[in-house]
PDB file of C-alpha atoms in Angstrom:
ATOM      1  CA  GLY A   1       0.055  -0.042  -0.002  1.00 68.00           C
ATOM      2  CA  ALA A   2       0.969   3.667  -0.208  1.00 81.00           C
ATOM      3  CA  VAL A   3       3.222   4.981   2.507  1.00 88.00           C
ATOM      4  CA  VAL A   4       3.284   8.409   4.011  1.00 92.00           C
ATOM      5  CA  SER A   5       6.107   9.424   6.273  1.00 94.00           C
ATOM      6  CA  GLN A   6       6.394  12.441   8.686  1.00 95.00           C
ATOM      7  CA  HIS A   7       9.586  13.757  10.063  1.00 95.00           C
ATOM      8  CA  PRO A   8      10.283  14.467  12.882  1.00 95.00           C
ATOM      9  CA  SER A   9       8.248  11.601  14.936  1.00 93.00           C
ATOM     10  CA  TRP A  10       8.657  13.969  17.868  1.00 94.00           C
ATOM     11  CA  VAL A  11      10.040  17.213  18.870  1.00 96.00           C
ATOM     12  CA  ILE A  12      10.406  19.376  21.882  1.00 95.00           C
ATOM     13  CA  CYS A  13      11.270  23.101  21.452  1.00 95.00           C
ATOM     14  CA  LYS A  14      11.222  26.249  23.588  1.00 96.00           C
ATOM     15  CA  SER A  15       8.431  28.677  23.325  1.00 96.00           C
ATOM     16  CA  GLY A  16       8.809  31.221  20.588  1.00 96.00           C
ATOM     17  CA  THR A  17      10.874  29.170  18.336  1.00 96.00           C
ATOM     18  CA  SER A  18       9.570  27.610  14.894  1.00 97.00           C
ATOM     19  CA  VAL A  19       9.105  23.977  14.183  1.00 97.00           C
ATOM     20  CA  LYS A  20       9.018  22.540  10.765  1.00 97.00           C
ATOM     21  CA  ILE A  21       7.192  19.185  10.093  1.00 97.00           C
ATOM     22  CA  GLU A  22       7.789  17.359   6.792  1.00 97.00           C
ATOM     23  CA  CYS A  23       5.059  15.131   5.122  1.00 96.00           C
ATOM     24  CA  ARG A  24       6.357  12.685   2.017  1.00 95.00           C
ATOM     25  CA  SER A  25       4.438  10.387   0.233  1.00 92.00           C
ATOM     26  CA  LEU A  26       7.129   7.722  -0.344  1.00 92.00           C
ATOM     27  CA  ASP A  27       5.898   5.651  -3.313  1.00 88.00           C
ATOM     28  CA  PHE A  28       3.208   7.707  -4.961  1.00 86.00           C
ATOM     29  CA  GLN A  29       2.180  11.090  -6.077  1.00 87.00           C
ATOM     30  CA  ALA A  30      -0.075  13.170  -3.956  1.00 86.00           C
ATOM     31  CA  THR A  31      -1.797  16.132  -5.519  1.00 82.00           C
ATOM     32  CA  THR A  32      -3.601  16.825  -2.061  1.00 88.00           C
ATOM     33  CA  MET A  33      -2.243  16.497   1.392  1.00 92.00           C
ATOM     34  CA  PHE A  34      -4.286  17.364   4.621  1.00 93.00           C
ATOM     35  CA  TRP A  35      -2.751  18.459   7.800  1.00 96.00           C
ATOM     36  CA  TYR A  36      -4.563  17.469  11.041  1.00 94.00           C
ATOM     37  CA  ARG A  37      -4.236  18.299  14.761  1.00 95.00           C
ATOM     38  CA  GLN A  38      -5.275  16.060  17.445  1.00 91.00           C
ATOM     39  CA  PHE A  39      -5.176  17.051  21.320  1.00 89.00           C
ATOM     40  CA  PRO A  40      -5.486  14.424  23.975  1.00 83.00           C
ATOM     41  CA  LYS A  41      -8.605  12.061  23.993  1.00 78.00           C
ATOM     42  CA  GLN A  42      -9.924  14.340  21.241  1.00 82.00           C
ATOM     43  CA  SER A  43     -10.688  13.341  17.446  1.00 82.00           C
ATOM     44  CA  LEU A  44      -8.662  14.699  14.417  1.00 87.00           C
ATOM     45  CA  MET A  45      -9.179  18.295  13.635  1.00 90.00           C
ATOM     46  CA  LEU A  46      -8.575  19.228  10.102  1.00 91.00           C
ATOM     47  CA  MET A  47      -6.342  22.328   9.982  1.00 95.00           C
ATOM     48  CA  ALA A  48      -5.784  22.826   6.199  1.00 94.00           C
ATOM     49  CA  THR A  49      -5.789  21.272   2.775  1.00 92.00           C
ATOM     50  CA  SER A  50      -2.826  21.570   0.664  1.00 90.00           C
ATOM     51  CA  ASN A  51      -2.661  21.342  -2.960  1.00 86.00           C
ATOM     52  CA  GLU A  52       0.547  21.007  -4.907  1.00 82.00           C
ATOM     53  CA  GLY A  53       1.620  24.429  -6.378  1.00 81.00           C
ATOM     54  CA  SER A  54      -1.043  26.440  -4.775  1.00 84.00           C
ATOM     55  CA  LYS A  55      -1.778  28.113  -1.534  1.00 87.00           C
ATOM     56  CA  ALA A  56      -3.271  25.981   1.137  1.00 92.00           C
ATOM     57  CA  THR A  57      -6.956  26.218   2.332  1.00 92.00           C
ATOM     58  CA  TYR A  58      -7.269  26.720   5.936  1.00 95.00           C
ATOM     59  CA  GLU A  59     -10.083  25.667   8.158  1.00 92.00           C
ATOM     60  CA  GLN A  60     -11.846  28.233  10.187  1.00 91.00           C
ATOM     61  CA  GLY A  61     -10.145  29.227  13.168  1.00 92.00           C
ATOM     62  CA  VAL A  62      -6.813  28.061  11.975  1.00 94.00           C
ATOM     63  CA  GLU A  63      -4.265  30.991  11.825  1.00 94.00           C
ATOM     64  CA  LYS A  64      -2.638  30.917   8.235  1.00 92.00           C
ATOM     65  CA  ASP A  65       0.301  33.153   9.442  1.00 94.00           C
ATOM     66  CA  LYS A  66       1.125  30.952  12.377  1.00 96.00           C
ATOM     67  CA  PHE A  67       0.955  27.506  10.544  1.00 96.00           C
ATOM     68  CA  LEU A  68       2.672  28.028   7.351  1.00 95.00           C
ATOM     69  CA  ILE A  69       2.128  25.209   4.740  1.00 94.00           C
ATOM     70  CA  ASN A  70       4.069  24.631   1.856  1.00 91.00           C
ATOM     71  CA  HIS A  71       3.192  21.981  -1.064  1.00 88.00           C
ATOM     72  CA  ALA A  72       6.138  22.447  -3.464  1.00 82.00           C
ATOM     73  CA  SER A  73       6.000  19.034  -5.058  1.00 88.00           C
ATOM     74  CA  LEU A  74       3.856  16.102  -5.448  1.00 88.00           C
ATOM     75  CA  THR A  75       5.645  14.140  -2.801  1.00 91.00           C
ATOM     76  CA  LEU A  76       6.389  16.750  -0.052  1.00 93.00           C
ATOM     77  CA  SER A  77       4.238  19.162   2.064  1.00 94.00           C
ATOM     78  CA  THR A  78       5.737  21.017   5.010  1.00 95.00           C
ATOM     79  CA  LEU A  79       4.036  22.611   7.986  1.00 97.00           C
ATOM     80  CA  THR A  80       5.745  25.279   9.927  1.00 97.00           C
ATOM     81  CA  VAL A  81       4.559  25.979  13.362  1.00 97.00           C
ATOM     82  CA  THR A  82       5.916  29.626  13.879  1.00 96.00           C
ATOM     83  CA  SER A  83       6.413  31.277  17.281  1.00 96.00           C
ATOM     84  CA  ALA A  84       5.317  28.161  18.826  1.00 96.00           C
ATOM     85  CA  HIS A  85       3.553  28.378  22.180  1.00 96.00           C
ATOM     86  CA  PRO A  86       2.711  25.564  24.904  1.00 95.00           C
ATOM     87  CA  GLU A  87      -0.905  25.654  23.681  1.00 95.00           C
ATOM     88  CA  ASP A  88       0.367  24.511  20.251  1.00 96.00           C
ATOM     89  CA  SER A  89       1.467  21.145  21.743  1.00 96.00           C
ATOM     90  CA  SER A  90      -0.331  18.418  19.990  1.00 95.00           C
ATOM     91  CA  PHE A  91       0.005  15.482  17.746  1.00 94.00           C
ATOM     92  CA  TYR A  92       0.179  16.689  14.075  1.00 96.00           C
ATOM     93  CA  ILE A  93      -0.819  14.145  11.488  1.00 95.00           C
ATOM     94  CA  CYS A  94      -0.718  14.641   7.712  1.00 95.00           C
ATOM     95  CA  SER A  95      -2.606  12.474   5.121  1.00 93.00           C
ATOM     96  CA  ALA A  96      -2.033  12.193   1.379  1.00 90.00           C
ATOM     97  CA  ARG A  97      -4.576  11.773  -1.466  1.00 83.00           C
ATOM     98  CA  LEU A  98      -3.430   9.695  -4.321  1.00 77.00           C
ATOM     99  CA  ALA A  99      -3.003  11.662  -7.488  1.00 68.00           C
ATOM    100  CA  GLY A 100      -5.549  10.411 -10.055  1.00 67.00           C
ATOM    101  CA  GLY A 101      -6.884   7.910  -7.558  1.00 62.00           C
ATOM    102  CA  GLU A 102     -10.379   7.627  -6.311  1.00 63.00           C
ATOM    103  CA  ILE A 103     -11.535  10.315  -3.890  1.00 61.00           C
ATOM    104  CA  ARG A 104     -11.482   7.749  -1.028  1.00 66.00           C
ATOM    105  CA  GLU A 105      -7.805   7.074  -1.403  1.00 68.00           C
ATOM    106  CA  GLN A 106      -6.274   9.085   1.340  1.00 78.00           C
ATOM    107  CA  PHE A 107      -3.309   7.561   3.536  1.00 87.00           C
ATOM    108  CA  PHE A 108      -2.045   8.821   6.821  1.00 90.00           C
ATOM    109  CA  GLY A 109       1.372   9.540   8.091  1.00 92.00           C
ATOM    110  CA  PRO A 110       2.511   8.278  11.500  1.00 91.00           C
ATOM    111  CA  GLY A 111       2.092  11.593  13.172  1.00 93.00           C
ATOM    112  CA  THR A 112       4.481  14.085  14.767  1.00 95.00           C
ATOM    113  CA  ARG A 113       4.283  14.768  18.608  1.00 95.00           C
ATOM    114  CA  LEU A 114       5.107  18.419  19.317  1.00 96.00           C
ATOM    115  CA  THR A 115       5.783  19.566  22.845  1.00 95.00           C
ATOM    116  CA  VAL A 116       6.371  23.357  23.562  1.00 96.00           C
ATOM    117  CA  LEU A 117       8.066  24.199  26.810  1.00 95.00           C
TER     118      LEU A 117
ATOM    119  CA  GLY B   1     -24.217  21.929  10.615  1.00 73.00           C
ATOM    120  CA  GLN B   2     -22.463  18.656  10.170  1.00 82.00           C
ATOM    121  CA  ASN B   3     -22.467  16.219  12.897  1.00 89.00           C
ATOM    122  CA  ILE B   4     -21.242  12.492  13.768  1.00 94.00           C
ATOM    123  CA  ASP B   5     -22.054  10.888  16.870  1.00 95.00           C
ATOM    124  CA  GLN B   6     -20.537   7.727  18.388  1.00 96.00           C
ATOM    125  CA  PRO B   7     -20.267   6.468  21.974  1.00 96.00           C
ATOM    126  CA  THR B   8     -17.396   7.920  23.945  1.00 95.00           C
ATOM    127  CA  GLU B   9     -16.172   4.694  25.393  1.00 96.00           C
ATOM    128  CA  MET B  10     -17.164   0.974  25.473  1.00 98.00           C
ATOM    129  CA  THR B  11     -16.031  -2.052  27.343  1.00 98.00           C
ATOM    130  CA  ALA B  12     -15.862  -5.720  26.100  1.00 97.00           C
ATOM    131  CA  THR B  13     -14.482  -8.981  26.936  1.00 97.00           C
ATOM    132  CA  GLU B  14     -11.711 -10.795  25.231  1.00 97.00           C
ATOM    133  CA  GLY B  15     -13.234 -13.373  22.784  1.00 97.00           C
ATOM    134  CA  ALA B  16     -16.746 -11.665  22.531  1.00 97.00           C
ATOM    135  CA  ILE B  17     -18.208  -9.330  20.054  1.00 98.00           C
ATOM    136  CA  VAL B  18     -18.772  -5.565  20.089  1.00 98.00           C
ATOM    137  CA  GLN B  19     -20.599  -3.168  17.852  1.00 98.00           C
ATOM    138  CA  ILE B  20     -19.685   0.289  17.642  1.00 98.00           C
ATOM    139  CA  ASN B  21     -22.513   2.666  16.289  1.00 98.00           C
ATOM    140  CA  CYS B  22     -22.173   5.937  14.240  1.00 98.00           C
ATOM    141  CA  THR B  23     -24.769   8.162  13.247  1.00 98.00           C
ATOM    142  CA  TYR B  24     -24.185  11.039  11.018  1.00 97.00           C
ATOM    143  CA  GLN B  25     -25.833  14.244   9.512  1.00 95.00           C
ATOM    144  CA  THR B  26     -23.634  15.725   6.935  1.00 92.00           C
ATOM    145  CA  SER B  27     -24.020  18.101   3.884  1.00 89.00           C
ATOM    146  CA  GLY B  28     -23.824  15.321   1.125  1.00 92.00           C
ATOM    147  CA  PHE B  29     -22.296  11.908   1.483  1.00 94.00           C
ATOM    148  CA  ASN B  30     -19.627  10.287  -0.552  1.00 90.00           C
ATOM    149  CA  GLY B  31     -18.851   7.441   1.822  1.00 93.00           C
ATOM    150  CA  LEU B  32     -18.102   6.513   5.341  1.00 95.00           C
ATOM    151  CA  PHE B  33     -14.825   5.258   6.791  1.00 94.00           C
ATOM    152  CA  TRP B  34     -13.817   3.393   9.960  1.00 95.00           C
ATOM    153  CA  TYR B  35     -10.454   3.889  11.323  1.00 93.00           C
ATOM    154  CA  GLN B  36      -8.547   2.446  14.225  1.00 95.00           C
ATOM    155  CA  GLN B  37      -6.202   4.548  16.311  1.00 92.00           C
ATOM    156  CA  HIS B  38      -3.998   3.320  18.938  1.00 93.00           C
ATOM    157  CA  ALA B  39      -2.728   5.835  21.560  1.00 87.00           C
ATOM    158  CA  GLY B  40       0.118   7.890  20.356  1.00 84.00           C
ATOM    159  CA  GLU B  41      -0.290   6.817  16.658  1.00 88.00           C
ATOM    160  CA  ALA B  42      -1.881   7.962  13.572  1.00 87.00           C
ATOM    161  CA  PRO B  43      -5.327   6.282  12.402  1.00 89.00           C
ATOM    162  CA  THR B  44      -5.228   3.198  10.349  1.00 89.00           C
ATOM    163  CA  PHE B  45      -7.793   2.353   7.729  1.00 87.00           C
ATOM    164  CA  LEU B  46     -10.258  -0.296   8.632  1.00 92.00           C
ATOM    165  CA  SER B  47     -13.163   0.033   6.209  1.00 92.00           C
ATOM    166  CA  TYR B  48     -14.991   1.964   3.633  1.00 91.00           C
ATOM    167  CA  ASN B  49     -18.736   1.869   2.924  1.00 94.00           C
ATOM    168  CA  VAL B  50     -20.590   3.947   0.041  1.00 93.00           C
ATOM    169  CA  LEU B  51     -23.345   1.583  -0.425  1.00 94.00           C
ATOM    170  CA  ASP B  52     -26.045   0.237   1.889  1.00 96.00           C
ATOM    171  CA  GLY B  53     -25.082  -3.256   3.514  1.00 97.00           C
ATOM    172  CA  LEU B  54     -22.504  -5.144   5.069  1.00 96.00           C
ATOM    173  CA  GLU B  55     -18.943  -5.461   4.363  1.00 93.00           C
ATOM    174  CA  GLU B  56     -17.033  -8.109   5.888  1.00 94.00           C
ATOM    175  CA  LYS B  57     -13.318  -8.314   6.285  1.00 90.00           C
ATOM    176  CA  GLY B  58     -11.901 -11.052   8.685  1.00 94.00           C
ATOM    177  CA  ARG B  59     -12.911 -10.321  12.229  1.00 96.00           C
ATOM    178  CA  PHE B  60     -14.192  -6.785  11.256  1.00 97.00           C
ATOM    179  CA  SER B  61     -17.478  -5.892   9.455  1.00 97.00           C
ATOM    180  CA  SER B  62     -18.976  -2.589   8.735  1.00 97.00           C
ATOM    181  CA  PHE B  63     -22.475  -1.695   7.951  1.00 98.00           C
ATOM    182  CA  LEU B  64     -24.065   1.377   6.371  1.00 98.00           C
ATOM    183  CA  SER B  65     -27.610   2.448   5.991  1.00 98.00           C
ATOM    184  CA  ARG B  66     -27.572   5.735   4.036  1.00 97.00           C
ATOM    185  CA  SER B  67     -31.347   6.465   4.460  1.00 96.00           C
ATOM    186  CA  LYS B  68     -31.011   6.150   8.411  1.00 96.00           C
ATOM    187  CA  GLY B  69     -27.537   8.045   8.486  1.00 97.00           C
ATOM    188  CA  TYR B  70     -26.249   5.097  10.438  1.00 97.00           C
ATOM    189  CA  SER B  71     -23.198   2.763  10.392  1.00 98.00           C
ATOM    190  CA  TYR B  72     -21.724   0.330  12.674  1.00 98.00           C
ATOM    191  CA  LEU B  73     -18.302  -1.302  13.029  1.00 98.00           C
ATOM    192  CA  LEU B  74     -18.713  -5.157  14.216  1.00 98.00           C
ATOM    193  CA  LEU B  75     -15.457  -6.719  15.798  1.00 98.00           C
ATOM    194  CA  LYS B  76     -15.750 -10.318  16.435  1.00 97.00           C
ATOM    195  CA  GLU B  77     -13.196 -12.793  18.588  1.00 97.00           C
ATOM    196  CA  LEU B  78     -11.812  -9.746  20.281  1.00 98.00           C
ATOM    197  CA  GLN B  79      -8.364  -9.671  20.993  1.00 97.00           C
ATOM    198  CA  MET B  80      -6.516  -7.562  23.616  1.00 97.00           C
ATOM    199  CA  LYS B  81      -4.732  -5.760  20.803  1.00 96.00           C
ATOM    200  CA  ASP B  82      -7.992  -4.578  19.439  1.00 97.00           C
ATOM    201  CA  SER B  83      -8.011  -2.118  22.521  1.00 97.00           C
ATOM    202  CA  ALA B  84      -8.116   1.433  20.710  1.00 96.00           C
ATOM    203  CA  SER B  85     -10.084   4.236  19.513  1.00 95.00           C
ATOM    204  CA  TYR B  86     -12.233   3.694  16.480  1.00 97.00           C
ATOM    205  CA  LEU B  87     -12.980   6.779  14.556  1.00 95.00           C
ATOM    206  CA  CYS B  88     -15.997   7.121  12.158  1.00 96.00           C
ATOM    207  CA  ALA B  89     -15.700   9.508   9.392  1.00 93.00           C
ATOM    208  CA  VAL B  90     -17.820  10.724   6.435  1.00 93.00           C
ATOM    209  CA  LEU B  91     -16.739  12.227   3.138  1.00 89.00           C
ATOM    210  CA  ASP B  92     -19.201  14.944   2.539  1.00 87.00           C
ATOM    211  CA  SER B  93     -20.153  16.549  -0.784  1.00 87.00           C
ATOM    212  CA  ASN B  94     -16.900  18.389  -0.864  1.00 80.00           C
ATOM    213  CA  TYR B  95     -14.808  15.248  -0.549  1.00 78.00           C
ATOM    214  CA  GLN B  96     -13.934  16.500   2.845  1.00 81.00           C
ATOM    215  CA  LEU B  97     -13.692  14.120   5.829  1.00 85.00           C
ATOM    216  CA  ILE B  98     -15.762  14.940   8.860  1.00 88.00           C
ATOM    217  CA  TRP B  99     -14.581  13.027  11.747  1.00 90.00           C
ATOM    218  CA  GLY B 100     -16.422  11.762  14.860  1.00 92.00           C
ATOM    219  CA  ALA B 101     -14.795  12.088  18.279  1.00 90.00           C
ATOM    220  CA  GLY B 102     -13.823   8.372  18.394  1.00 93.00           C
ATOM    221  CA  THR B 103     -14.988   5.444  20.548  1.00 96.00           C
ATOM    222  CA  LYS B 104     -12.405   4.173  22.976  1.00 96.00           C
ATOM    223  CA  LEU B 105     -12.812   0.411  23.055  1.00 98.00           C
ATOM    224  CA  ILE B 106     -11.264  -1.336  26.278  1.00 97.00           C
ATOM    225  CA  ILE B 107     -10.847  -5.073  26.119  1.00 97.00           C
ATOM    226  CA  LYS B 108     -10.929  -7.004  29.319  1.00 96.00           C
ATOM    227  CA  PRO B 109      -9.570 -10.320  29.942  1.00 94.00           C
TER     228      PRO B 109
END
């Protein structure tokens, strides 16, 4: 099956620093990638939809200047949490939609746990 | 608004059968997914239903009734490793996944 990787798996940073998370589709091309955030004991919350070569579409309540998304190629999307604060500590998960595939084809990365001190 | 309801938590015994229900109200419908998520890990795909009826896959089965806005995930011959959260998600008219809050399943010996 299609594989999506994320890097790093976990990161601890100081308040005020920026953190970049990479999402890669390893064996397929993804026209669309999704970024989710999940707080403990809660469900996934879609943050933004990222299409290759265009600006990301952010969900209501998600600050686009704080969560910078770049989808420069069909296999890589990055999420940068700028000026991170403790309340940004969460589990960030990306998923990728297979280019040309059925709409239901969406594959999840293993997630990145961010802890901001 | 869009809404997906599933029980918060369920408990079952190893070797038994458990049914996790999901009801939904969404703007359009392009299929319903069930995912399994172990603590600290990303969701893994279990099933996809777009037509009414039962889809069986090994110990897991998923049922859909579009007219009732209802689905269930049936887990048979429960094993301890089945302890996880089970997420119901609907693909709406914009092909966006709408997620339920998840059902935490606790398996007891």
